[in-house]
Coordinates of N, CA and C in Angstrom, one line a residue:
X1 N -6.3 29.4 -33.5 CA -5.0 30.1 -33.5 C -4.0 29.3 -32.6
X2 N -2.7 29.5 -33.0 CA -1.7 28.9 -32.2 C -0.5 29.7 -32.2
X3 N 0.4 29.5 -31.2 CA 1.7 30.2 -31.2 C 1.8 30.9 -29.8
X4 N 3.0 31.3 -29.5 CA 3.3 31.8 -28.2 C 2.7 33.2 -28.0
X5 N 2.3 33.9 -29.1 CA 1.8 35.2 -28.9 C 0.3 35.2 -29.3
X6 N -0.4 34.2 -28.9 CA -1.8 34.1 -29.2 C -2.6 35.2 -28.5
X7 N -3.3 36.0 -29.3 CA -4.0 37.1 -28.7 C -5.5 36.8 -28.6
X8 N -6.0 36.8 -27.5 CA -7.5 36.5 -27.2 C -8.2 37.9 -27.0
X9 N -9.5 37.9 -27.2 CA -10.2 39.2 -26.9 C -10.0 39.6 -25.4
X10 N -10.1 40.9 -25.2 CA -9.9 41.5 -23.9 C -10.8 40.8 -22.9
X11 N -10.3 40.5 -21.7 CA -11.1 39.9 -20.7 C -11.2 38.4 -20.7
X12 N -10.5 37.8 -21.7 CA -10.5 36.3 -21.8 C -9.6 35.7 -20.7
X13 N -10.1 34.8 -20.0 CA -9.2 34.1 -19.0 C -8.5 33.0 -19.7
X14 N -7.2 33.1 -19.8 CA -6.4 32.2 -20.5 C -5.9 31.0 -19.6
X15 N -5.8 31.3 -18.3 CA -5.2 30.3 -17.4 C -5.7 30.6 -16.0
X16 N -5.9 29.7 -15.2 CA -6.2 29.9 -13.8 C -4.9 30.3 -13.0
X17 N -5.1 30.9 -11.9 CA -4.0 31.3 -11.0 C -3.5 30.0 -10.3
X18 N -2.2 29.9 -10.3 CA -1.5 28.7 -9.6 C -0.4 29.2 -8.7
X19 N 0.0 28.5 -7.7 CA 1.1 28.8 -6.9 C 2.4 28.3 -7.7
X20 N 3.4 29.2 -7.7 CA 4.6 28.8 -8.3 C 5.8 29.2 -7.4
X21 N 6.8 28.5 -7.4 CA 8.0 28.9 -6.6 C 9.2 29.2 -7.6
X22 N 10.0 30.0 -7.1 CA 11.2 30.4 -7.8 C 12.4 30.2 -6.9
X23 N 13.4 29.5 -7.4 CA 14.6 29.3 -6.7 C 15.6 30.4 -7.0
X24 N 16.3 30.9 -6.0 CA 17.4 31.8 -6.2 C 18.7 31.1 -6.0
X25 N 19.7 31.5 -6.8 CA 21.0 30.8 -6.7 C 21.7 30.9 -5.3
X26 N 22.3 29.8 -4.9 CA 23.2 29.9 -3.7 C 24.5 30.5 -4.2
X27 N 25.2 31.2 -3.4 CA 26.5 31.8 -3.7 C 27.5 31.4 -2.6
X28 N 28.6 30.9 -3.0 CA 29.6 30.5 -2.1 C 30.8 31.3 -2.4
X29 N 31.5 31.9 -1.4 CA 32.6 32.8 -1.7 C 33.8 32.6 -0.8
X30 N 34.9 33.0 -1.3 CA 36.2 33.0 -0.5 C 36.9 34.3 -0.9
X31 N 37.4 35.0 0.1 CA 38.1 36.2 -0.2 C 39.4 36.3 0.7
X32 N 40.3 37.1 0.2 CA 41.5 37.4 0.9 C 41.7 39.0 0.8
X33 N 42.3 39.5 1.9 CA 42.6 40.9 1.9 C 43.9 41.1 2.6
X34 N 44.6 42.1 2.1 CA 45.9 42.6 2.7 C 45.8 44.0 3.1
X35 N 46.2 44.4 4.3 CA 46.2 45.8 4.7 C 47.6 46.1 5.1
X36 N 48.1 47.2 4.6 CA 49.5 47.7 4.8 C 49.7 47.9 6.3
X37 N 50.9 47.8 6.8 CA 51.2 48.0 8.2 C 50.6 49.4 8.8
X38 N 50.7 50.4 8.0 CA 50.2 51.7 8.5 C 48.7 51.8 8.3
X39 N 48.0 50.9 7.7 CA 46.5 50.9 7.6 C 46.0 51.7 6.4
X40 N 46.9 52.3 5.6 CA 46.4 53.2 4.6 C 46.0 52.4 3.3
X41 N 46.6 51.3 3.0 CA 46.3 50.6 1.8 C 45.7 49.2 2.1
X42 N 44.6 48.9 1.4 CA 43.9 47.6 1.5 C 43.8 47.1 0.0
X43 N 44.2 45.8 -0.2 CA 44.0 45.1 -1.4 C 43.2 43.9 -1.2
X44 N 42.2 43.7 -2.0 CA 41.3 42.5 -1.7 C 41.0 41.7 -3.0
X45 N 40.8 40.4 -2.8 CA 40.4 39.5 -3.9 C 39.3 38.7 -3.4
X46 N 38.3 38.4 -4.2 CA 37.2 37.5 -3.8 C 36.8 36.6 -5.0
X47 N 36.5 35.4 -4.7 CA 36.0 34.4 -5.7 C 34.6 34.0 -5.2
X48 N 33.6 34.1 -6.0 CA 32.3 33.6 -5.7 C 31.8 32.6 -6.7
X49 N 31.3 31.5 -6.2 CA 30.7 30.4 -7.0 C 29.2 30.6 -6.9
X50 N 28.6 30.9 -8.1 CA 27.1 31.1 -8.1 C 26.4 30.0 -8.8
X51 N 25.5 29.3 -8.0 CA 24.9 28.1 -8.5 C 23.6 28.5 -9.3
X52 N 23.7 29.1 -10.5 CA 22.6 29.5 -11.3 C 21.7 28.4 -11.7
X53 N 22.3 27.2 -11.8 CA 21.5 26.1 -12.4 C 20.2 25.7 -11.6
X54 N 20.2 26.1 -10.3 CA 19.0 25.8 -9.5 C 17.8 26.6 -10.1
X55 N 18.0 27.7 -10.7 CA 16.9 28.5 -11.3 C 16.2 27.7 -12.4
X56 N 17.0 27.0 -13.2 CA 16.4 26.2 -14.3 C 15.5 25.1 -13.8
X57 N 15.8 24.6 -12.6 CA 15.0 23.5 -12.1 C 13.6 24.0 -11.7
X58 N 13.4 25.3 -11.5 CA 12.0 25.8 -11.2 C 11.4 26.6 -12.3
X59 N 12.1 26.6 -13.5 CA 11.5 27.3 -14.6 C 10.2 26.8 -15.1
X60 N 9.2 27.7 -15.2 CA 7.9 27.3 -15.6 C 7.4 28.3 -16.6
X61 N 7.7 28.0 -17.9 CA 7.4 28.9 -19.0 C 6.3 28.4 -19.9
X62 N 5.3 29.3 -20.2 CA 4.3 28.9 -21.2 C 4.9 28.9 -22.6
X63 N 6.1 29.4 -22.8 CA 6.6 29.6 -24.2 C 7.5 28.5 -24.6
X64 N 8.3 27.9 -23.6 CA 9.3 26.9 -24.0 C 9.2 25.8 -23.0
X65 N 9.6 24.6 -23.4 CA 9.7 23.4 -22.6 C 10.9 23.6 -21.7
X66 N 10.7 23.5 -20.4 CA 11.8 23.8 -19.5 C 13.0 22.8 -19.6
X67 N 12.7 21.6 -20.1 CA 13.7 20.6 -20.3 C 14.7 20.9 -21.4
X68 N 14.3 21.9 -22.3 CA 15.1 22.3 -23.4 C 15.9 23.6 -23.1
X69 N 15.9 24.0 -21.8 CA 16.6 25.3 -21.4 C 17.6 24.9 -20.3
X70 N 18.8 25.6 -20.4 CA 19.8 25.3 -19.4 C 20.4 26.6 -19.0
X71 N 21.0 26.7 -17.8 CA 21.8 27.8 -17.3 C 22.9 27.2 -16.5
X72 N 24.1 27.7 -16.7 CA 25.3 27.1 -16.1 C 25.6 27.8 -14.8
X73 N 26.2 27.1 -13.8 CA 26.8 27.7 -12.7 C 28.0 28.5 -13.1
X74 N 28.5 29.5 -12.4 CA 29.5 30.3 -12.8 C 30.4 30.8 -11.7
X75 N 31.6 31.3 -12.0 CA 32.5 31.9 -11.1 C 32.6 33.4 -11.3
X76 N 32.4 34.2 -10.2 CA 32.7 35.6 -10.3 C 34.0 35.9 -9.6
X77 N 34.8 36.8 -10.2 CA 36.1 37.2 -9.6 C 36.1 38.7 -9.4
X78 N 36.5 39.1 -8.2 CA 36.5 40.5 -7.8 C 37.9 40.9 -7.3
X79 N 38.4 42.0 -7.7 CA 39.7 42.5 -7.2 C 39.5 44.0 -7.0
X80 N 40.0 44.5 -5.8 CA 39.8 45.9 -5.5 C 41.0 46.4 -4.6
X81 N 41.1 47.7 -4.7 CA 42.2 48.4 -3.9 C 41.5 49.7 -3.3
X82 N 41.9 49.9 -2.0 CA 41.5 51.2 -1.4 C 42.7 51.8 -0.7
X83 N 42.8 53.1 -0.9 CA 43.8 53.9 -0.2 C 43.1 55.0 0.6
X84 N 43.5 55.0 1.9 CA 43.0 56.0 2.8 C 44.1 57.0 3.1
X85 N 43.8 58.3 3.0 CA 44.7 59.4 3.3 C 44.5 59.6 4.8
X86 N 45.4 59.0 5.6 CA 45.3 59.0 7.1 C 45.7 60.3 7.7
X87 N 46.4 61.1 7.0 CA 46.9 62.4 7.5 C 45.8 63.5 7.4
X88 N 44.8 63.3 6.6 CA 43.7 64.3 6.5 C 42.6 64.1 7.5
X89 N 42.0 65.3 7.8 CA 40.8 65.2 8.6 C 39.7 66.1 7.9
X90 N 38.7 65.6 7.5 CA 38.2 64.2 7.6 C 39.0 63.2 6.8
X91 N 38.9 61.9 7.1 CA 39.6 60.9 6.3 C 39.0 60.8 4.9
X92 N 39.9 60.7 4.0 CA 39.4 60.5 2.6 C 39.9 59.2 2.0
X93 N 39.1 58.4 1.4 CA 39.5 57.2 0.8 C 39.1 57.2 -0.7
X94 N 40.0 56.6 -1.5 CA 39.8 56.4 -2.9 C 39.8 54.9 -3.1
X95 N 38.9 54.4 -4.1 CA 38.8 53.0 -4.3 C 38.7 52.7 -5.8
X96 N 39.2 51.5 -6.2 CA 39.1 51.1 -7.6 C 39.1 49.6 -7.6
X97 N 38.6 49.1 -8.7 CA 38.6 47.6 -8.8 C 38.1 47.2 -10.2
X98 N 38.1 45.9 -10.3 CA 37.5 45.2 -11.5 C 36.8 43.9 -11.0
X99 N 35.8 43.5 -11.8 CA 35.2 42.2 -11.5 C 34.6 41.6 -12.7
X100 N 34.7 40.3 -12.8 CA 34.3 39.5 -13.9 C 32.9 39.0 -13.6
X101 N 31.9 39.4 -14.5 CA 30.5 39.0 -14.4 C 30.3 37.9 -15.5
X102 N 30.3 36.6 -15.2 CA 30.1 35.6 -16.2 C 28.7 35.5 -16.8
X103 N 28.6 35.1 -18.0 CA 27.3 34.9 -18.6 C 26.4 34.0 -17.8
X104 N 25.2 34.5 -17.5 CA 24.3 33.7 -16.7 C 22.9 33.8 -17.3
X105 N 22.8 33.7 -18.6 CA 21.5 33.7 -19.3 C 21.1 32.3 -19.5
X106 N 19.7 32.1 -19.6 CA 19.2 30.8 -20.0 C 19.6 30.5 -21.5
X107 N 20.0 29.3 -21.8 CA 20.3 28.9 -23.2 C 19.3 27.9 -23.6
X108 N 18.8 28.0 -24.8 CA 17.8 27.0 -25.4 C 18.6 25.9 -26.1
X109 N 18.2 24.7 -25.9 CA 19.0 23.5 -26.4 C 18.2 22.9 -27.6
X110 N 17.0 23.3 -27.9 CA 16.2 22.7 -28.9 C 16.4 23.4 -30.3
X111 N 15.4 23.0 -31.2 CA 15.5 23.5 -32.6 C 14.5 24.6 -33.0
X112 N 13.6 25.0 -32.1 CA 12.6 26.0 -32.3 C 13.2 27.3 -32.5
X113 N 13.1 28.0 -33.7 CA 13.8 29.3 -34.0 C 13.3 30.4 -33.0
X114 N 12.0 30.4 -32.7 CA 11.5 31.4 -31.7 C 12.2 31.3 -30.4
X115 N 12.3 30.1 -29.9 CA 12.9 29.9 -28.6 C 14.4 30.1 -28.6
X116 N 15.0 29.8 -29.8 CA 16.5 30.1 -29.9 C 16.7 31.6 -29.8
X117 N 15.8 32.4 -30.4 CA 16.0 33.8 -30.4 C 15.7 34.4 -29.0
X118 N 14.7 33.8 -28.3 CA 14.4 34.2 -27.0 C 15.4 33.9 -25.9
X119 N 16.0 32.7 -26.0 CA 17.0 32.2 -25.0 C 18.4 32.1 -25.7
X120 N 19.0 33.2 -26.1 CA 20.3 33.2 -26.7 C 21.4 33.2 -25.6
X121 N 22.5 32.7 -26.0 CA 23.6 32.7 -25.1 C 24.2 34.1 -25.0
X122 N 24.6 34.5 -23.8 CA 25.1 35.9 -23.6 C 26.6 35.8 -23.6
X123 N 27.2 36.8 -23.0 CA 28.7 36.9 -23.0 C 29.1 37.4 -21.6
X124 N 30.3 37.0 -21.2 CA 30.9 37.5 -20.0 C 31.2 39.0 -20.1
X125 N 31.1 39.7 -19.0 CA 31.2 41.1 -18.9 C 32.3 41.5 -17.9
X126 N 33.2 42.4 -18.2 CA 34.1 43.0 -17.3 C 33.6 44.3 -16.8
X127 N 33.6 44.4 -15.5 CA 33.2 45.7 -14.8 C 34.4 46.4 -14.3
X128 N 34.4 47.7 -14.3 CA 35.4 48.5 -13.7 C 34.7 49.4 -12.7
X129 N 35.3 49.4 -11.5 CA 34.7 50.2 -10.4 C 35.6 51.3 -9.8
X130 N 35.0 52.3 -9.3 CA 35.7 53.4 -8.7 C 34.8 54.0 -7.6
X131 N 35.5 54.6 -6.6 CA 34.7 55.2 -5.6 C 35.6 56.2 -4.7
X132 N 34.9 57.0 -3.9 CA 35.5 57.9 -3.0 C 34.7 57.9 -1.8
X133 N 35.3 58.1 -0.6 CA 34.6 58.2 0.6 C 35.2 59.3 1.5
X134 N 34.4 59.9 2.3 CA 34.8 60.9 3.3 C 34.2 60.5 4.6
X135 N 35.1 60.4 5.6 CA 34.6 60.0 7.0 C 35.0 61.0 8.0
X136 N 33.9 61.6 8.6 CA 34.1 62.5 9.7 C 33.9 61.7 11.0
X137 N 33.9 62.3 12.2 CA 33.9 61.6 13.4 C 32.6 60.8 13.5
X138 N 31.4 61.3 13.2 CA 30.2 60.6 13.3 C 29.4 60.5 12.0
X139 N 30.0 61.0 10.9 CA 29.2 61.0 9.7 C 30.2 60.5 8.6
X140 N 29.6 59.7 7.6 CA 30.4 59.2 6.5 C 29.6 59.3 5.3
X141 N 30.2 59.6 4.2 CA 29.5 59.7 2.9 C 30.4 59.0 1.9
X142 N 29.8 58.1 1.0 CA 30.5 57.4 0.0 C 29.8 57.4 -1.3
X143 N 30.6 57.5 -2.4 CA 30.1 57.5 -3.7 C 30.9 56.4 -4.5
X144 N 30.1 55.6 -5.3 CA 30.8 54.5 -6.0 C 30.2 54.4 -7.4
X145 N 30.9 53.9 -8.3 CA 30.5 53.7 -9.7 C 30.9 52.3 -10.2
X146 N 30.1 51.6 -10.9 CA 30.3 50.3 -11.5 C 30.0 50.4 -13.0
X147 N 31.0 50.4 -13.8 CA 30.9 50.7 -15.2 C 31.2 49.4 -16.0
X148 N 30.3 49.1 -17.0 CA 30.5 48.0 -17.9 C 29.9 48.3 -19.3
X149 N 30.1 47.4 -20.2 CA 29.5 47.7 -21.6 C 28.0 47.7 -21.6
X150 N 27.4 47.0 -20.7 CA 25.9 46.9 -20.7 C 25.2 47.9 -19.8
X151 N 25.8 48.3 -18.7 CA 25.2 49.3 -17.8 C 26.2 50.0 -16.9
X152 N 25.8 51.1 -16.5 CA 26.6 51.9 -15.5 C 25.7 52.1 -14.3
X153 N 26.3 51.8 -13.1 CA 25.5 51.9 -11.9 C 26.3 52.9 -11.0
X154 N 25.6 53.8 -10.4 CA 26.2 54.8 -9.4 C 25.4 54.6 -8.1
X155 N 26.2 54.7 -7.0 CA 25.6 54.6 -5.7 C 26.1 55.7 -4.8
X156 N 25.3 56.2 -3.9 CA 25.6 57.2 -3.0 C 25.1 56.8 -1.6
X157 N 25.9 56.8 -0.6 CA 25.4 56.4 0.7 C 25.9 57.3 1.8
X158 N 25.1 57.4 2.8 CA 25.5 58.3 4.0 C 25.2 57.5 5.3
X159 N 26.1 57.7 6.2 CA 25.9 57.0 7.5 C 26.1 58.0 8.6
X160 N 25.2 58.1 9.6 CA 25.4 58.9 10.7 C 25.4 58.0 11.9
X161 N 26.4 58.1 12.7 CA 26.5 57.2 14.0 C 26.2 58.1 15.2
X162 N 25.4 57.6 16.1 CA 25.1 58.3 17.3 C 25.2 57.4 18.5

């Protein structure tokens, strides 16, 4: 038998255990923020350079030849706004933003149809974010949402200072 989905009888040892290392991408970023004179409005922008290509250098796949797979470095762009209602007690903040999540999937460069299907090029995704926070003297609670065509992520956090 041959092929990437070769099924052996249960209990068959296909390969011995080996040490493998995985590289994680380095991220370099630069950001700017503006806060209004009264402190109620903050506008921020961030650029991140993500060096995804380092992952491909440690790819060790039994399915595809690593020299036939590539992944590009990419730029992430983030923009956000926060408004704090300073007259209220407790303080209430509302937040919104957008960010660009560039395609960072492996792409297959060879001619094998199975590997072409496995390592297809993806697409860039635009995320929309929103949140609200309430800050008391010693306690703070925040809720945030990150919405995109592929997934929606919600987060809730609480901080108590003593």
